[in-house]
PDB file of C-alpha atoms in Angstrom:
ATOM      1  CA  TYR A   8     104.110 126.013  87.422  1.00  0.00           C
ATOM      2  CA  MET A   9     104.478 127.868  84.009  1.00  0.00           C
ATOM      3  CA  GLN A  10     105.286 131.704  84.531  1.00  0.00           C
ATOM      4  CA  CYS A  11     103.437 134.234  82.497  1.00  0.00           C
ATOM      5  CA  SER A  12     105.633 136.493  80.280  1.00  0.00           C
ATOM      6  CA  PRO A  13     104.417 139.863  78.928  1.00  0.00           C
ATOM      7  CA  CYS A  14     103.959 140.275  75.086  1.00  0.00           C
ATOM      8  CA  PRO A  15     106.371 142.348  73.530  1.00  0.00           C
ATOM      9  CA  ASP A  16     105.859 145.487  71.639  1.00  0.00           C
ATOM     10  CA  ASN A  17     103.499 145.715  69.077  1.00  0.00           C
ATOM     11  CA  SER A  18     101.674 142.523  69.923  1.00  0.00           C
ATOM     12  CA  TYR A  19      99.062 141.436  72.113  1.00  0.00           C
ATOM     13  CA  PRO A  20      97.893 138.057  73.745  1.00  0.00           C
ATOM     14  CA  ASN A  21      95.338 135.818  71.886  1.00  0.00           C
ATOM     15  CA  ALA A  22      91.978 134.852  73.124  1.00  0.00           C
ATOM     16  CA  ASP A  23      93.209 132.001  75.608  1.00  0.00           C
ATOM     17  CA  GLN A  24      96.506 134.001  76.383  1.00  0.00           C
ATOM     18  CA  SER A  25      98.511 131.118  74.969  1.00  0.00           C
ATOM     19  CA  ALA A  26     100.488 133.140  72.632  1.00  0.00           C
ATOM     20  CA  CYS A  27     101.150 136.638  71.367  1.00  0.00           C
ATOM     21  CA  GLN A  28      99.834 137.738  68.109  1.00  0.00           C
ATOM     22  CA  ALA A  29     101.225 140.775  66.153  1.00  0.00           C
ATOM     23  CA  CYS A  30      99.452 144.101  65.861  1.00  0.00           C
ATOM     24  CA  ALA A  31      98.228 144.775  62.483  1.00  0.00           C
ATOM     25  CA  ALA A  32      99.865 147.497  60.435  1.00  0.00           C
ATOM     26  CA  GLY A  33      98.824 151.044  61.438  1.00  0.00           C
ATOM     27  CA  GLU A  34      98.576 149.717  65.206  1.00  0.00           C
ATOM     28  CA  TYR A  35     101.036 149.586  67.719  1.00  0.00           C
ATOM     29  CA  SER A  36     101.123 148.478  71.540  1.00  0.00           C
ATOM     30  CA  PRO A  37     103.613 148.839  74.308  1.00  0.00           C
ATOM     31  CA  GLU A  38     105.300 145.689  75.899  1.00  0.00           C
ATOM     32  CA  GLY A  39     102.680 143.826  78.065  1.00  0.00           C
ATOM     33  CA  SER A  40      99.750 145.625  76.601  1.00  0.00           C
ATOM     34  CA  ALA A  41      96.410 143.495  76.437  1.00  0.00           C
ATOM     35  CA  ALA A  42      95.275 144.984  72.899  1.00  0.00           C
ATOM     36  CA  CYS A  43      96.453 147.177  70.066  1.00  0.00           C
ATOM     37  CA  PHE A  44      95.927 150.852  69.532  1.00  0.00           C
ATOM     38  CA  PRO A  45      95.760 152.934  66.494  1.00  0.00           C
ATOM     39  CA  CYS A  46      99.122 155.048  65.718  1.00  0.00           C
ATOM     40  CA  PRO A  47      98.667 158.599  67.057  1.00  0.00           C
ATOM     41  CA  SER A  48      97.419 161.373  64.952  1.00  0.00           C
ATOM     42  CA  GLY A  49      99.958 162.213  62.092  1.00  0.00           C
ATOM     43  CA  SER A  50     101.745 158.964  62.256  1.00  0.00           C
ATOM     44  CA  PHE A  51     101.937 155.619  60.490  1.00  0.00           C
ATOM     45  CA  ARG A  52     103.395 152.175  61.002  1.00  0.00           C
ATOM     46  CA  GLY A  53     103.874 149.563  58.223  1.00  0.00           C
ATOM     47  CA  ALA A  54     103.812 145.746  59.043  1.00  0.00           C
ATOM     48  CA  LYS A  55     107.550 145.555  59.354  1.00  0.00           C
ATOM     49  CA  ASP A  56     108.139 148.788  61.351  1.00  0.00           C
ATOM     50  CA  ASP A  57     109.017 148.759  64.969  1.00  0.00           C
ATOM     51  CA  TRP A  58     106.999 151.609  66.018  1.00  0.00           C
ATOM     52  CA  CYS A  59     104.822 154.494  64.697  1.00  0.00           C
ATOM     53  CA  MET A  60     106.368 157.266  62.674  1.00  0.00           C
ATOM     54  CA  TYR A  61     105.346 160.696  61.935  1.00  0.00           C
ATOM     55  CA  CYS A  62     104.667 161.162  58.323  1.00  0.00           C
ATOM     56  CA  PRO A  63     106.958 163.689  56.533  1.00  0.00           C
ATOM     57  CA  LYS A  64     106.359 167.269  55.610  1.00  0.00           C
ATOM     58  CA  ASN A  65     103.481 167.561  52.735  1.00  0.00           C
ATOM     59  CA  THR A  66     102.276 164.204  53.447  1.00  0.00           C
ATOM     60  CA  ILE A  67      99.405 162.590  55.779  1.00  0.00           C
ATOM     61  CA  PRO A  68      98.546 159.184  56.936  1.00  0.00           C
ATOM     62  CA  HIS A  69      96.407 157.020  54.988  1.00  0.00           C
ATOM     63  CA  ALA A  70      93.029 156.273  56.562  1.00  0.00           C
ATOM     64  CA  ASN A  71      94.238 152.955  57.969  1.00  0.00           C
ATOM     65  CA  ARG A  72      97.587 154.576  59.157  1.00  0.00           C
ATOM     66  CA  THR A  73      99.626 151.971  57.226  1.00  0.00           C
ATOM     67  CA  HIS A  74     101.517 154.573  54.910  1.00  0.00           C
ATOM     68  CA  CYS A  75     101.734 158.344  54.101  1.00  0.00           C
ATOM     69  CA  GLU A  76     100.148 159.905  51.215  1.00  0.00           C
ATOM     70  CA  LEU A  77     101.199 163.025  49.439  1.00  0.00           C
ATOM     71  CA  CYS A  78      99.099 166.270  49.838  1.00  0.00           C
ATOM     72  CA  PRO A  79      97.588 167.504  46.520  1.00  0.00           C
ATOM     73  CA  ALA A  80      98.890 170.490  44.609  1.00  0.00           C
ATOM     74  CA  GLY A  81      97.892 173.707  46.130  1.00  0.00           C
ATOM     75  CA  GLN A  82      98.019 172.364  49.661  1.00  0.00           C
ATOM     76  CA  GLN A  83     100.701 171.882  52.389  1.00  0.00           C
ATOM     77  CA  ALA A  84     101.212 170.023  55.809  1.00  0.00           C
ATOM     78  CA  PRO A  85     103.779 170.304  58.353  1.00  0.00           C
ATOM     79  CA  GLN A  86     105.670 167.138  59.754  1.00  0.00           C
ATOM     80  CA  GLY A  87     103.272 164.891  61.577  1.00  0.00           C
ATOM     81  CA  SER A  88     100.008 166.477  60.625  1.00  0.00           C
ATOM     82  CA  ALA A  89      96.716 164.632  60.285  1.00  0.00           C
ATOM     83  CA  GLY A  90      95.493 166.771  57.391  1.00  0.00           C
ATOM     84  CA  CYS A  91      96.634 168.910  54.505  1.00  0.00           C
ATOM     85  CA  PHE A  92      95.725 172.653  54.384  1.00  0.00           C
ATOM     86  CA  HIS A  93      95.077 174.912  51.470  1.00  0.00           C
ATOM     87  CA  CYS A  94      97.969 177.427  50.524  1.00  0.00           C
ATOM     88  CA  PRO A  95      96.858 180.793  51.605  1.00  0.00           C
ATOM     89  CA  MET A  96      96.013 183.730  49.499  1.00  0.00           C
ATOM     90  CA  THR A  97      98.769 185.201  47.324  1.00  0.00           C
ATOM     91  CA  THR A  98     100.606 181.855  47.253  1.00  0.00           C
ATOM     92  CA  TYR A  99     100.605 178.735  45.339  1.00  0.00           C
ATOM     93  CA  ARG A 100     102.354 175.187  45.572  1.00  0.00           C
ATOM     94  CA  GLY A 101     102.911 172.635  42.779  1.00  0.00           C
ATOM     95  CA  LEU A 102     103.785 169.001  43.739  1.00  0.00           C
ATOM     96  CA  ALA A 103     107.417 169.761  43.270  1.00  0.00           C
ATOM     97  CA  ASP A 104     107.583 172.658  45.621  1.00  0.00           C
ATOM     98  CA  GLU A 105     108.390 172.081  49.280  1.00  0.00           C
ATOM     99  CA  ASP A 106     106.560 175.224  50.330  1.00  0.00           C
ATOM    100  CA  CYS A 107     103.735 177.517  49.353  1.00  0.00           C
ATOM    101  CA  VAL A 108     105.561 179.958  47.195  1.00  0.00           C
ATOM    102  CA  ARG A 109     104.467 183.636  47.324  1.00  0.00           C
ATOM    103  CA  CYS A 110     103.349 185.403  44.268  1.00  0.00           C
ATOM    104  CA  PRO A 111     105.496 188.450  42.981  1.00  0.00           C
ATOM    105  CA  GLU A 112     104.945 191.708  44.702  1.00  0.00           C
ATOM    106  CA  GLY A 113     101.807 193.163  43.388  1.00  0.00           C
ATOM    107  CA  TYR A 114     100.111 190.056  42.463  1.00  0.00           C
ATOM    108  CA  SER A 115      97.560 187.772  44.090  1.00  0.00           C
ATOM    109  CA  SER A 116      95.889 184.322  43.977  1.00  0.00           C
ATOM    110  CA  PRO A 117      93.324 182.547  45.479  1.00  0.00           C
ATOM    111  CA  ALA A 118      93.615 180.037  48.466  1.00  0.00           C
ATOM    112  CA  GLY A 119      94.777 176.500  47.280  1.00  0.00           C
ATOM    113  CA  SER A 120      96.366 177.807  43.829  1.00  0.00           C
ATOM    114  CA  THR A 121      98.382 175.123  42.300  1.00  0.00           C
ATOM    115  CA  SER A 122     100.742 177.108  39.984  1.00  0.00           C
ATOM    116  CA  ALA A 123     102.191 180.701  39.241  1.00  0.00           C
ATOM    117  CA  THR A 124      99.544 180.991  36.474  1.00  0.00           C
ATOM    118  CA  PHE A 125      97.065 181.776  39.224  1.00  0.00           C
ATOM    119  CA  CYS A 126      98.850 184.791  40.333  1.00  0.00           C
ATOM    120  CA  THR A 127      97.192 187.899  38.838  1.00  0.00           C
ATOM    121  CA  VAL A 128      97.918 191.542  39.024  1.00  0.00           C
ATOM    122  CA  ALA A 129      96.168 192.944  42.291  1.00  0.00           C
ATOM    123  CA  SER A 130      98.167 196.354  42.383  1.00  0.00           C
ATOM    124  CA  VAL A 131      99.557 197.651  39.060  1.00  0.00           C
ATOM    125  CA  SER A 132     101.884 200.242  40.757  1.00  0.00           C
ATOM    126  CA  THR A 133     103.330 197.670  43.105  1.00  0.00           C
ATOM    127  CA  ALA A 134     103.610 194.967  40.438  1.00  0.00           C
ATOM    128  CA  LEU A 135     105.245 197.474  38.048  1.00  0.00           C
ATOM    129  CA  LYS A 136     107.718 198.690  40.654  1.00  0.00           C
ATOM    130  CA  GLY A 137     108.780 194.972  41.292  1.00  0.00           C
ATOM    131  CA  HIS A 138     109.310 194.152  37.633  1.00  0.00           C
ATOM    132  CA  LEU A 139     111.138 197.404  36.774  1.00  0.00           C
ATOM    133  CA  SER A 140     113.695 196.796  39.853  1.00  0.00           C
ATOM    134  CA  GLN A 141     114.642 193.461  38.637  1.00  0.00           C
ATOM    135  CA  GLY A 142     114.864 194.982  34.962  1.00  0.00           C
ATOM    136  CA  GLN A 143     111.825 192.665  33.913  1.00  0.00           C
ATOM    137  CA  VAL A 144     110.714 195.174  31.050  1.00  0.00           C
ATOM    138  CA  LEU A 145     108.328 192.721  29.315  1.00  0.00           C
ATOM    139  CA  SER A 146     106.736 191.635  32.752  1.00  0.00           C
ATOM    140  CA  ALA A 147     106.287 195.236  33.677  1.00  0.00           C
ATOM    141  CA  VAL A 148     104.463 195.887  30.325  1.00  0.00           C
ATOM    142  CA  SER A 149     102.475 192.620  30.875  1.00  0.00           C
ATOM    143  CA  ALA A 150     101.549 193.970  34.378  1.00  0.00           C
ATOM    144  CA  LEU A 151     100.245 197.297  32.801  1.00  0.00           C
ATOM    145  CA  SER A 152      98.306 195.560  30.221  1.00  0.00           C
ATOM    146  CA  THR A 153      96.561 193.391  32.690  1.00  0.00           C
ATOM    147  CA  GLY A 154      95.848 196.324  34.941  1.00  0.00           C
ATOM    148  CA  PHE A 155      94.896 198.939  32.506  1.00  0.00           C
ATOM    149  CA  GLY A 156      93.070 196.452  30.202  1.00  0.00           C
ATOM    150  CA  SER A 157      91.578 198.309  27.292  1.00  0.00           C
ATOM    151  CA  LEU A 158      93.403 201.578  28.043  1.00  0.00           C
ATOM    152  CA  VAL A 159      96.625 199.870  26.968  1.00  0.00           C
ATOM    153  CA  ASP A 160      95.994 198.279  23.579  1.00  0.00           C
ATOM    154  CA  SER A 161      99.211 199.022  21.777  1.00  0.00           C
ATOM    155  CA  MET A 162     102.884 199.199  22.723  1.00  0.00           C
ATOM    156  CA  ALA A 163     102.777 202.987  22.605  1.00  0.00           C
ATOM    157  CA  SER A 164     100.169 203.433  25.124  1.00  0.00           C
ATOM    158  CA  VAL A 165     101.995 201.146  27.225  1.00  0.00           C
ATOM    159  CA  LEU A 166     104.974 203.123  27.370  1.00  0.00           C
ATOM    160  CA  ASP A 167     102.822 206.197  27.871  1.00  0.00           C
ATOM    161  CA  GLN A 168     101.650 204.666  31.041  1.00  0.00           C
ATOM    162  CA  LEU A 169     104.940 203.599  32.151  1.00  0.00           C
ATOM    163  CA  TRP A 170     106.227 207.092  31.740  1.00  0.00           C
ATOM    164  CA  LYS A 171     103.278 208.518  33.779  1.00  0.00           C
ATOM    165  CA  TYR A 172     103.761 206.302  36.379  1.00  0.00           C
ATOM    166  CA  ILE A 173     107.653 207.061  36.839  1.00  0.00           C
ATOM    167  CA  PHE A 174     107.267 210.838  36.337  1.00  0.00           C
ATOM    168  CA  ASP A 175     103.516 211.573  37.482  1.00  0.00           C
ATOM    169  CA  MET A 176     103.222 213.518  34.152  1.00  0.00           C
ATOM    170  CA  PRO A 177     102.599 212.746  30.530  1.00  0.00           C
ATOM    171  CA  PRO A 178     105.760 212.502  28.287  1.00  0.00           C
ATOM    172  CA  GLU A 179     105.048 215.696  26.456  1.00  0.00           C
ATOM    173  CA  GLU A 180     104.878 217.684  29.714  1.00  0.00           C
ATOM    174  CA  VAL A 181     108.291 215.969  30.893  1.00  0.00           C
ATOM    175  CA  TRP A 182     109.907 216.908  27.488  1.00  0.00           C
ATOM    176  CA  ARG A 183     108.630 220.380  27.553  1.00  0.00           C
ATOM    177  CA  ARG A 184     110.244 221.056  30.999  1.00  0.00           C
ATOM    178  CA  PHE A 185     113.310 219.226  30.116  1.00  0.00           C
ATOM    179  CA  LYS A 186     113.853 221.635  26.905  1.00  0.00           C
ATOM    180  CA  ASP A 187     112.880 224.642  29.223  1.00  0.00           C
ATOM    181  CA  TYR A 188     115.263 223.755  31.900  1.00  0.00           C
ATOM    182  CA  LYS A 189     117.942 223.350  29.194  1.00  0.00           C
ATOM    183  CA  GLU A 190     117.486 226.712  27.530  1.00  0.00           C
ATOM    184  CA  ASP A 191     116.992 228.572  30.965  1.00  0.00           C
ATOM    185  CA  TYR A 192     117.888 226.530  33.703  1.00  0.00           C
ATOM    186  CA  ASP A 193     116.227 228.414  36.524  1.00  0.00           C
ATOM    187  CA  GLY A 194     117.419 225.735  39.165  1.00  0.00           C
ATOM    188  CA  PHE A 195     120.913 227.137  38.646  1.00  0.00           C
ATOM    189  CA  LYS A 196     120.616 230.704  37.279  1.00  0.00           C
ATOM    190  CA  ASP A 197     121.708 232.255  40.743  1.00  0.00           C
ATOM    191  CA  LYS A 198     124.883 230.595  40.111  1.00  0.00           C
ATOM    192  CA  LYS A 199     126.823 232.580  37.477  1.00  0.00           C
ATOM    193  CA  PRO A 200     130.066 230.610  36.825  1.00  0.00           C
ATOM    194  CA  GLU A 201     133.063 232.410  35.315  1.00  0.00           C
ATOM    195  CA  PRO A 202     134.025 230.875  31.825  1.00  0.00           C
ATOM    196  CA  GLY A 203     135.886 227.520  32.335  1.00  0.00           C
ATOM    197  CA  GLN A 204     134.760 227.468  36.024  1.00  0.00           C
ATOM    198  CA  CYS A 205     132.333 225.212  37.806  1.00  0.00           C
ATOM    199  CA  PRO A 206     129.811 227.216  40.189  1.00  0.00           C
ATOM    200  CA  PHE A 207     130.216 224.382  42.979  1.00  0.00           C
ATOM    201  CA  ALA A 208     133.495 223.704  44.249  1.00  0.00           C
ATOM    202  CA  SER A 209     132.572 220.248  45.609  1.00  0.00           C
ATOM    203  CA  PRO A 210     129.544 217.799  45.963  1.00  0.00           C
ATOM    204  CA  ASP A 211     129.045 219.083  49.349  1.00  0.00           C
ATOM    205  CA  THR A 212     128.680 222.717  48.185  1.00  0.00           C
ATOM    206  CA  PHE A 213     126.127 221.721  45.706  1.00  0.00           C
ATOM    207  CA  ALA A 214     124.255 219.538  48.305  1.00  0.00           C
ATOM    208  CA  VAL A 215     123.938 222.657  50.668  1.00  0.00           C
ATOM    209  CA  TRP A 216     122.570 224.597  47.754  1.00  0.00           C
ATOM    210  CA  LEU A 217     120.138 222.018  46.772  1.00  0.00           C
ATOM    211  CA  GLN A 218     118.894 221.580  50.265  1.00  0.00           C
ATOM    212  CA  ASP A 219     117.702 225.147  50.151  1.00  0.00           C
ATOM    213  CA  ARG A 220     115.660 224.646  46.951  1.00  0.00           C
ATOM    214  CA  PRO A 221     111.865 224.502  47.490  1.00  0.00           C
ATOM    215  CA  GLU A 222     111.642 221.148  45.622  1.00  0.00           C
ATOM    216  CA  HIS A 223     114.126 219.725  48.040  1.00  0.00           C
ATOM    217  CA  ARG A 224     112.135 221.141  50.990  1.00  0.00           C
ATOM    218  CA  ASN A 225     108.927 219.550  49.564  1.00  0.00           C
ATOM    219  CA  VAL A 226     110.577 216.111  49.934  1.00  0.00           C
ATOM    220  CA  VAL A 227     111.701 216.822  53.565  1.00  0.00           C
ATOM    221  CA  ARG A 228     108.280 218.017  54.374  1.00  0.00           C
ATOM    222  CA  ALA A 229     106.343 215.254  52.774  1.00  0.00           C
ATOM    223  CA  THR A 230     104.320 213.091  55.354  1.00  0.00           C
ATOM    224  CA  SER A 231     103.974 209.862  53.427  1.00  0.00           C
ATOM    225  CA  CYS A 232     106.213 207.514  51.160  1.00  0.00           C
ATOM    226  CA  LYS A 233     103.889 208.547  48.112  1.00  0.00           C
ATOM    227  CA  ASP A 234     104.366 212.119  48.548  1.00  0.00           C
ATOM    228  CA  ALA A 235     108.103 211.813  49.268  1.00  0.00           C
ATOM    229  CA  LYS A 236     108.451 209.695  46.039  1.00  0.00           C
ATOM    230  CA  LYS A 237     106.525 212.232  43.939  1.00  0.00           C
ATOM    231  CA  ALA A 238     108.567 215.144  45.384  1.00  0.00           C
ATOM    232  CA  SER A 239     111.844 213.542  44.945  1.00  0.00           C
ATOM    233  CA  ARG A 240     111.007 212.714  41.106  1.00  0.00           C
ATOM    234  CA  LYS A 241     110.393 216.528  40.736  1.00  0.00           C
ATOM    235  CA  VAL A 242     114.011 216.996  42.064  1.00  0.00           C
ATOM    236  CA  LEU A 243     115.383 214.648  39.705  1.00  0.00           C
ATOM    237  CA  ILE A 244     113.593 216.112  36.669  1.00  0.00           C
ATOM    238  CA  LYS A 245     114.908 219.561  37.566  1.00  0.00           C
ATOM    239  CA  TYR A 246     118.320 218.991  38.634  1.00  0.00           C
ATOM    240  CA  HIS A 247     119.266 215.873  36.814  1.00  0.00           C
ATOM    241  CA  PRO A 248     123.052 215.249  36.608  1.00  0.00           C
ATOM    242  CA  ASP A 249     123.096 215.071  32.859  1.00  0.00           C
ATOM    243  CA  LYS A 250     121.330 218.268  32.586  1.00  0.00           C
ATOM    244  CA  PHE A 251     123.652 219.839  34.863  1.00  0.00           C
ATOM    245  CA  HIS A 252     126.631 218.588  33.055  1.00  0.00           C
ATOM    246  CA  TYR A 253     125.050 219.980  29.673  1.00  0.00           C
ATOM    247  CA  LEU A 254     124.977 223.477  31.152  1.00  0.00           C
ATOM    248  CA  TYR A 255     128.301 223.296  33.149  1.00  0.00           C
ATOM    249  CA  PRO A 256     130.487 220.962  31.263  1.00  0.00           C
ATOM    250  CA  ASP A 257     133.400 221.962  33.524  1.00  0.00           C
ATOM    251  CA  CYS A 258     131.624 220.375  36.458  1.00  0.00           C
ATOM    252  CA  ASP A 259     132.061 216.785  37.313  1.00  0.00           C
ATOM    253  CA  LYS A 260     128.828 214.905  36.911  1.00  0.00           C
ATOM    254  CA  GLU A 261     129.528 213.515  40.319  1.00  0.00           C
ATOM    255  CA  VAL A 262     128.757 217.122  41.860  1.00  0.00           C
ATOM    256  CA  PRO A 263     124.920 216.690  41.605  1.00  0.00           C
ATOM    257  CA  ARG A 264     124.858 213.005  41.377  1.00  0.00           C
ATOM    258  CA  THR A 265     126.205 212.545  44.921  1.00  0.00           C
ATOM    259  CA  ALA A 266     123.543 214.839  46.614  1.00  0.00           C
ATOM    260  CA  ILE A 267     120.726 213.140  44.407  1.00  0.00           C
ATOM    261  CA  ALA A 268     121.839 209.635  45.652  1.00  0.00           C
ATOM    262  CA  LYS A 269     121.863 210.840  49.285  1.00  0.00           C
ATOM    263  CA  LEU A 270     118.095 212.198  48.547  1.00  0.00           C
ATOM    264  CA  ASN A 271     117.109 208.736  47.135  1.00  0.00           C
ATOM    265  CA  ASP A 272     118.496 207.437  50.222  1.00  0.00           C
ATOM    266  CA  MET A 273     116.353 209.609  52.360  1.00  0.00           C
ATOM    267  CA  VAL A 274     113.241 208.525  50.484  1.00  0.00           C
ATOM    268  CA  HIS A 275     114.211 204.905  50.881  1.00  0.00           C
ATOM    269  CA  GLU A 276     114.391 205.252  54.623  1.00  0.00           C
ATOM    270  CA  ARG A 277     111.005 207.195  54.684  1.00  0.00           C
ATOM    271  CA  CYS A 278     109.496 204.310  52.372  1.00  0.00           C
ATOM    272  CA  LYS A 279     110.594 201.319  54.901  1.00  0.00           C
TER     273      LYS A 279
END
């Protein structure tokens, strides 16, 4: 008598079970199956493939699951996904990008954005800080121009806004205070150095003295990152190392600079 044999993988018996016939592309069957089945969700099989395979990242199966198709720009998909998903807000993805790319700090974009040109200024101060920290002056000016619109219609007004952001006061006020402190530096007037001497023996001596100044105490008492930054800027304006050296040329600039650096570290920790 004739012995029946199971059909191998990816095939099934014909109508009279006299032979096995191959499953169509996009389908599979385990050995001995009576029928073929569509490849699982997120996978495909070509006519010459031995098994169904998951589509790579940023691709999805064609409707008949015979091959994979690229996700369009502005969308992404993990490996083996059945569909593409829009990049979330504040990101974008071009066809050459492997992942959705986040817009720079302070910028935002609609979901499904396809390039960095869709990133627009959402927070002027954050965008400005991000550009300045990387030395991107022109980008900082552009961020200000975008954020303030008609208020910034010339380079002079752009710089004016930039100065106000850094020092929390208009340029003329900063210059007035700078001149006043050079002529009568009340921050140090209680330290009367002898000719040719520095009133502070070391950076530590200056640091102890600075900690007792009301401006420094305001930084310590600040309850928010914004208040701490604002108070620390006032310390820098009043006790800047360059002005200190102007008044006391016999003092090393490092005397105040070390204390100011420690103050900046404290503010940085506060703003984490």
